Structure formats: structure tokens, C-alpha cells
Amino acid sequence: MRAKVTVVGAGNVGATCALEVARRDYADVVLVDIVKNFPQGKALDMNQAAAVIGFQSTITGTNGYDETEGSEVVVITAGVPRKPGMSRDDLVTTNQNIVASVTKEIVKRSPKAIIIVVSNPLDAMCHVARAISKLPKERVFGMAGILDTARFSAFIAFETGMSIQDVKAMVLGGHGDQMVPVVSATTVGGVPLQQLVPQKKIDAMVERTRKGGGEIVNLLGTSAWYAPGAAAAQMVESIVLDQKRVLPCTAYLEGEYGVKNLYMGVPVVLGASGIEKIVKLTLSADEKKMMKASSAAVADVVKVLKAK
Ligand code: APR
């Protein structure tokens, strides 16, 4: 039997994630959105794409939550995306209300679900989903690190002319301009990045990664979806197939990496029970400093959340 995965928000990121999950054939997908006919239309289109792509998973579009009952994994992408000139943090109040109401509906029907939050500002929205769902921290976490790492990896591949498949990078911290690309843990084909690219160019790539989301917002007038949708789908896959991949995810930290009671991006083992382990990575003194600054920035946004 296939697993059941719900994606809330049938917009750019949600629809991309839904198709990425469905095409791998291990899960049926329920796609939820508040806009009438919208998720139904997207689901119908995807079910027809199945004939061409060649998968047997089904996608159900709905404006309600009854169809989501018994979902193993729920991806929350509902909310507003940013527009040029906005930071992710500018979305906090609007998306807090949306993520809170969606989480309530989800846990009513799927009390044992694993929730992956994608809506921004990501770290703060994880706090909202956890507070409302009351699920253990291992079952509520966010997608950001895979996306930020993918951006860094793409820039490294452009710069070196080497295959993106051989780039192993790691971007940690909050999903904001203070994120922490861990250069000391970045290699191409096993060779440390610092042996391949001069420091000045690495610094420029780090800066471009930090502003990577904004670069796309400026080009498109709205935020990215192909890489975010694929990144969320990779997390779903590691959970549903119990792959135990080591991926950078936004996890609730209780002292790990010197951060307490805050959601932040760190490497985790992702399997059938959600976050099975937080992997400890030794950071350089500079990287530790950056983690601290990033956690302060996340804490500032969390403070803005209204008590619910
Ligand atoms: N319940 C269900 N769906 C909702 C709700 C709600 N309460 N509120 C909004 N939505 C839906 C919208 O109708 C829309 O279809 O969420 C969808 C969001 O899609 P887009 O506007 O295309 O935004 P997208 O680019 O997918 O980004 C979604 O992910 O990456 C983040 O910053 C991004 O917070 C944003 C989220």
C-alpha cells in the first residue's frame, strides 16, 4: 500500500512538491488549498501527467481536510510568498495565522503525522506548528537547509565547472540572511572547497547564497518554487522510505550547537519517525560566531509571534 502524504497550499511550492512526491510512486498525495477549484484543477492536471511520466500514485485536490485523514506526512506550504523589497520576516503575522489554522485542521485528522513546514519565515513558522500541534519535536520541523545548501552547491558547480552531483555542501542556521554556509565541511569530489577556489570567490558565493532567495524574488517578482518543492519532497522521501538520509533541516534545538529552545537549521538523520538524531558537526570559531548571530536573528522573529 502506498503512504499518504498531504501537501497544504497548492501554489507554486506546494504543487511542485506534490508532483515530485507523486512521480516517485511510493505515496498518494492530497493537495489542499483554500481557493475554490484550484487544488482540484492542479490535481487533475497531475493525474493526467501520470500517463506521460509513468507513475501510479494518485493526487486528490480538495478545499477541506477530510481527505487528509491518516496522513503519514504533511507538508505545509500555505501562506503568502514574499515580493520584491520584502524580507521573509515581513510575512510573519499573515503566515502565523495561516500556519496555525492549517495545523489545527491537520492534527485533528492525522494526530500522528510528521509535519514539514515550508511557509516563511520558516524558523518562526516551525514554532507555530509545534505549539499548535503539540506534537513531539521529532515530528515537527522545517525545510530550509536543503534549499540553502542546493543554492550554495549550484554556485560552487558554476564556479568550478565541476559536476553538481559531486558537490557536498552544508548550510546551517536560520533561513535568513544570517544563514551559515559551513565552508569547512564543503567538498567537491572529496576535495575541500578551499583547495579549489580562492577565499575571495568563496566569500562571494557565501554572500550570494545568503541572498539566494532574494535574487530569485527580484527576477520573478515572487519567491522560488522548483528547488523549494524538490527539497521538501526529498525530506518526504527520506521519511516515507525510512532512508535515514543526513540532511540539513530546521530542528528544535535544546542546547545542540549552543542554541536553546529555538528552531534552527542543523544536520539531522531523517527516517520513519521523523528526526531520529541531530548530527553534531565541529564548527570553526568563525562558523560558531555566525551560528550565534543567526540564532539571535531567529529569536527576534520568534518574539514577534503573537501568543496563541
Ligand atoms: N489554507 C490553505 N491554503 C492556503 C491558506 C490556508 N489558510 N492560505 C493561503 N493558502 C494557499 C494560497 O491560496 C496559495 O495557493 O497557499 C498557496 C501559496 O502558494 P503561492 O502563493 O504560490 O506561494 P508559494 O510560492 O507556493 O510559497 C508558499 O512557501 O517558500 C514559502 O515564502 C514562501 O511562505 C511562502 C510559502
Coordinates of N, CA and C and ligand atoms in Angstrom, one line a residue, residues 8-16 32-35 38-39 42 62-63 65 76-83 88 91 94-95 97-99 101-102 118-122 125 143 147 175 222-225 228, ligand 1:
V8 N -0.3 21.0 2.0 CA -1.3 22.1 2.1 C -0.7 23.3 1.5
G9 N -1.5 23.9 0.6 CA -1.0 25.0 -0.2 C -0.8 24.4 -1.6
A10 N -1.6 24.8 -2.6 CA -1.5 24.2 -3.9 C -0.8 25.2 -4.9
G11 N -0.1 26.2 -4.3 CA 0.5 27.2 -5.1 C 1.8 26.7 -5.7
N12 N 2.8 27.6 -5.9 CA 4.0 27.2 -6.6 C 4.8 26.1 -5.9
V13 N 5.0 26.3 -4.7 CA 5.9 25.4 -3.9 C 5.1 24.1 -3.7
G14 N 3.9 24.2 -3.2 CA 3.1 23.0 -2.9 C 2.8 22.1 -4.1
A15 N 2.5 22.7 -5.2 CA 2.2 21.9 -6.4 C 3.5 21.2 -6.9
T16 N 4.6 21.9 -6.8 CA 5.9 21.3 -7.3 C 6.2 20.1 -6.4
V32 N -4.3 20.4 -0.7 CA -5.3 21.2 0.0 C -5.0 22.7 -0.3
D33 N -6.1 23.4 -0.6 CA -5.9 24.9 -0.7 C -7.2 25.5 -0.4
I34 N -7.2 26.8 0.0 CA -8.5 27.5 0.3 C -9.1 28.0 -1.0
V35 N -8.4 28.2 -2.0 CA -9.0 28.7 -3.2 C -9.8 27.7 -3.9
F38 N -9.0 25.3 -7.2 CA -7.6 25.4 -7.5 C -6.9 24.1 -7.3
P39 N -7.0 23.5 -6.1 CA -6.3 22.2 -5.9 C -6.9 21.1 -6.7
K42 N -5.3 21.5 -10.2 CA -3.9 21.1 -10.3 C -3.8 19.5 -10.1
T62 N -8.5 19.2 -2.9 CA -9.6 19.5 -2.0 C -9.5 20.8 -1.3
N63 N -10.7 21.4 -1.0 CA -10.7 22.6 -0.2 C -10.9 22.3 1.3
Y65 N -10.5 19.2 4.7 CA -9.4 18.4 5.3 C -9.8 16.9 5.5
I76 N 3.4 21.7 4.9 CA 2.7 23.0 4.9 C 3.4 24.0 4.1
T77 N 2.8 24.4 3.0 CA 3.3 25.5 2.2 C 2.3 26.6 2.1
A78 N 1.2 26.5 2.8 CA 0.2 27.6 2.7 C 0.7 28.9 3.3
G79 N 0.4 29.9 2.6 CA 0.8 31.2 3.1 C 1.1 32.2 2.0
V80 N 1.6 33.4 2.3 CA 1.9 34.3 1.2 C 3.4 34.2 1.0
P81 N 3.8 34.3 -0.3 CA 5.2 34.4 -0.6 C 5.7 35.8 -0.6
R82 N 7.0 36.1 -0.5 CA 7.4 37.5 -0.5 C 7.5 38.1 -1.9
K83 N 7.4 39.4 -1.9 CA 7.5 40.1 -3.1 C 8.8 41.0 -3.1
R88 N 11.8 37.7 4.4 CA 10.9 36.6 4.8 C 10.2 37.0 6.1
L91 N 6.7 38.5 6.5 CA 5.4 37.7 6.3 C 4.9 37.2 7.6
T94 N 0.9 37.5 8.9 CA 0.0 36.8 8.0 C 0.2 35.3 8.0
N95 N 1.4 34.9 7.9 CA 1.6 33.4 7.8 C 1.4 32.7 9.1
N97 N -1.0 33.2 11.2 CA -2.4 32.9 11.3 C -2.7 31.7 10.4
I98 N -2.2 31.7 9.2 CA -2.5 30.7 8.2 C -1.9 29.3 8.7
V99 N -0.6 29.3 9.1 CA 0.0 28.1 9.6 C -0.7 27.5 10.8
S101 N -3.9 27.9 11.6 CA -5.2 27.3 11.3 C -5.1 26.0 10.5
V102 N -4.1 26.0 9.7 CA -3.8 24.7 8.9 C -3.4 23.6 9.9
V118 N 7.1 24.6 5.5 CA 7.9 25.3 4.4 C 7.6 26.8 4.4
S119 N 6.4 27.2 4.9 CA 6.0 28.6 4.9 C 7.0 29.4 5.6
N120 N 7.2 30.6 5.1 CA 8.1 31.6 5.8 C 7.5 32.6 6.7
P121 N 8.2 33.2 7.6 CA 9.6 32.9 7.9 C 9.7 31.6 8.6
L122 N 10.5 30.7 8.0 CA 10.5 29.3 8.3 C 10.7 28.9 9.7
M125 N 7.8 29.9 11.8 CA 6.6 29.1 11.5 C 6.7 27.7 12.1
M143 N 11.7 22.8 6.4 CA 12.6 22.7 5.2 C 13.2 24.0 4.9
L147 N 17.4 23.5 0.8 CA 17.3 24.5 -0.2 C 18.5 25.5 -0.2
H175 N 16.9 30.4 8.4 CA 16.7 30.6 6.9 C 16.5 32.1 6.7
T222 N 8.2 37.0 -7.3 CA 7.7 36.2 -6.3 C 8.8 35.2 -5.9
S223 N 8.6 34.4 -4.9 CA 9.7 33.6 -4.4 C 9.8 32.3 -5.2
A224 N 10.9 31.6 -5.0 CA 11.2 30.4 -5.8 C 10.3 29.2 -5.5
W225 N 10.3 28.2 -6.4 CA 9.5 27.1 -6.1 C 10.1 25.7 -6.6
P228 N 12.7 24.8 -3.8 CA 12.0 24.5 -2.5 C 11.1 23.3 -2.6
Ligands
APR1 N1 -5.2 27.2 3.8 C1 -4.8 26.6 2.7 N2 -4.1 27.2 1.7 C2 -3.9 28.5 1.9 C3 -4.3 29.2 3.0 C4 -5.0 28.5 4.0 N3 -5.4 29.1 5.1 N4 -3.9 30.5 2.9 C5 -3.2 30.5 1.7 N5 -3.2 29.4 1.1 C6 -2.7 29.0 -0.2 C7 -2.9 30.0 -1.3 O1 -4.3 30.0 -1.8 C8 -1.9 29.7 -2.3 O2 -2.4 28.8 -3.3 O3 -1.3 28.9 -0.2 C9 -0.8 28.9 -1.5 C10 0.5 29.6 -1.6 O4 1.0 29.5 -2.9 P1 1.8 30.7 -3.6 O5 1.1 32.0 -3.4 O6 2.1 30.2 -5.0 O7 3.2 30.8 -2.7 P2 4.4 29.8 -2.8 O8 5.4 30.4 -3.7 O9 4.0 28.4 -3.0 O10 5.0 29.9 -1.4 C11 4.3 29.4 -0.2 O11 6.3 28.8 0.9 O12 8.5 29.2 0.3 C12 7.5 29.6 1.1 O13 7.8 32.0 1.4 C13 7.0 31.0 0.8 O14 5.6 31.3 2.6 C14 5.6 31.0 1.3 C15 5.2 29.6 1.0

